[in-house]
Coordinates of C-alpha atoms in Angstrom, one line a residue:
X4 CA 0.0 0.0 0.0
X5 CA 1.3 3.4 -0.9
X6 CA 2.1 6.0 1.7
X7 CA -0.1 9.1 1.4
X8 CA 1.9 12.2 0.8
X9 CA 1.2 15.4 2.6
X10 CA -0.4 18.2 0.6
X11 CA 2.7 20.4 0.9
X12 CA 4.9 17.7 -0.6
X13 CA 2.4 17.2 -3.4
X14 CA 2.5 20.9 -4.3
X15 CA 6.3 21.0 -4.2
X16 CA 6.4 17.9 -6.5
X17 CA 4.2 19.7 -9.0
X18 CA 6.4 22.8 -9.0
X19 CA 9.7 21.0 -9.1
X20 CA 11.9 22.0 -12.0
X21 CA 11.9 18.5 -13.5
X22 CA 8.2 17.9 -13.1
X23 CA 6.2 17.3 -16.3
X24 CA 4.0 20.4 -15.4
X25 CA 7.0 22.7 -15.2
X26 CA 8.6 21.2 -18.3
X27 CA 5.4 22.0 -20.3
X28 CA 5.1 25.4 -18.8
X29 CA 8.7 26.2 -19.8
X30 CA 8.0 25.0 -23.4
X31 CA 4.9 27.1 -23.5
X32 CA 6.9 30.2 -22.4
X33 CA 9.4 29.5 -25.1
X34 CA 6.7 29.4 -27.7
X35 CA 5.1 32.6 -26.4
X36 CA 8.5 34.4 -26.4
X37 CA 9.3 33.2 -30.0
X38 CA 5.9 34.4 -31.3
X39 CA 6.3 37.7 -29.5
X40 CA 9.8 38.2 -31.0
X41 CA 8.4 37.2 -34.5
X42 CA 5.6 39.8 -34.1
X43 CA 8.0 42.5 -32.9
X44 CA 10.3 41.9 -35.8
X45 CA 7.5 41.8 -38.4
X46 CA 6.2 45.3 -37.5
X47 CA 8.4 46.8 -40.2
X48 CA 7.1 44.8 -43.2
X49 CA 10.5 44.9 -44.7
X50 CA 11.9 42.5 -42.1
X51 CA 9.0 40.0 -42.0
X52 CA 10.8 37.5 -44.3
X53 CA 13.9 37.3 -42.1
X54 CA 11.7 37.1 -39.0
X55 CA 9.6 34.3 -40.4
X56 CA 12.8 32.4 -41.5
X57 CA 14.3 32.8 -38.0
X58 CA 11.1 31.5 -36.4
X59 CA 11.0 28.5 -38.7
X60 CA 14.6 27.7 -38.0
X61 CA 14.1 27.8 -34.2
X62 CA 10.9 25.8 -34.3
X63 CA 12.8 23.0 -36.1
X64 CA 15.1 22.9 -33.1
X65 CA 12.3 23.6 -30.6
X66 CA 12.7 20.8 -28.0
X67 CA 16.3 21.9 -27.2
X68 CA 15.3 25.6 -26.5
X69 CA 15.1 27.3 -23.2
X70 CA 13.7 30.7 -22.5
X71 CA 17.2 32.3 -22.2
X72 CA 18.6 30.7 -25.3
X73 CA 15.5 31.3 -27.4
X74 CA 15.9 35.0 -27.2
X75 CA 19.6 34.9 -28.2
X76 CA 19.1 32.2 -30.8
X77 CA 16.2 34.1 -32.5
X78 CA 18.3 37.2 -33.1
X79 CA 21.3 35.2 -34.3
X80 CA 19.1 33.3 -36.7
X81 CA 17.5 36.6 -37.8
X82 CA 21.0 38.0 -38.5
X83 CA 22.0 34.8 -40.5
X84 CA 18.8 34.8 -42.5
X85 CA 18.4 38.5 -43.1
X86 CA 19.9 39.0 -46.6
X87 CA 18.6 35.9 -48.2
X88 CA 15.1 36.0 -46.7
X89 CA 14.6 39.7 -47.2
X90 CA 15.3 39.4 -50.9
X91 CA 12.8 36.6 -51.3
X92 CA 10.3 38.4 -49.2
X93 CA 10.5 41.6 -51.3
X94 CA 9.9 39.5 -54.4
X95 CA 6.9 37.9 -52.8
X96 CA 5.5 41.2 -51.6
X97 CA 5.8 42.5 -55.2
X98 CA 3.8 39.5 -56.4
X99 CA 1.2 40.1 -53.7
X100 CA 0.9 43.7 -54.8
X101 CA 0.4 42.6 -58.4
X102 CA -2.4 40.2 -57.2
X103 CA -4.0 43.1 -55.2
X104 CA -3.8 45.4 -58.2
X105 CA -5.4 42.7 -60.4
X106 CA -8.3 42.3 -58.0
X107 CA -8.8 46.0 -57.9
X108 CA -8.8 46.1 -61.7
X109 CA -11.4 43.2 -61.8
X110 CA -13.5 45.0 -59.2
X111 CA -13.4 48.3 -61.1
X112 CA -14.4 46.6 -64.4
X113 CA -17.1 44.7 -62.5
X114 CA -15.7 41.3 -63.5
X115 CA -15.9 39.8 -60.0
X116 CA -19.2 38.2 -60.9
X117 CA -17.7 36.2 -63.8
X118 CA -17.0 32.7 -62.7
X119 CA -14.1 31.9 -65.0
X120 CA -12.3 35.2 -64.3
X121 CA -12.6 34.7 -60.5
X122 CA -11.6 31.0 -60.8
X123 CA -8.4 32.0 -62.5
X124 CA -7.8 34.7 -60.0
X125 CA -8.5 32.3 -57.0
X126 CA -6.1 29.8 -58.5
X127 CA -3.4 32.4 -58.8
X128 CA -4.1 33.5 -55.2
X129 CA -3.9 29.9 -54.0
X130 CA -0.6 29.3 -55.7
X131 CA 0.7 32.5 -54.1
X132 CA -0.4 31.6 -50.6
X133 CA 1.1 28.1 -51.0
X134 CA 4.3 29.6 -52.2
X135 CA 4.4 31.9 -49.2
X136 CA 3.9 29.0 -46.8
X137 CA 6.5 26.8 -48.6
X138 CA 9.2 29.5 -48.7
X139 CA 9.1 30.4 -45.0

């Protein structure tokens, strides 16, 4: 028969550093911190590509992260990815601007009610969104 633990010991066991509860709480804190850093670095639209690439890189190595190392690792990954990701991001932003201008043109010409025109536009928009997800 198991010995009953006192309530105080039960609480201390839950809040122990190596308990499953505290491990999950730490992982949740790392995710919140990474998402906050991503949002902060995406505020200037110019750096959204590098921020997304840094977040993706860190999430691939997520189980090894701690709160202290996640902050430092995010900005070092941001610095490594900046040039390459920003150039790709600016190209994708230009493609998105073309799609927005196309929709505006279709709306001005009142062609948004035409099925085939909107089907082609929706197909192009779907390819664009899939490309965005795939790149970052």
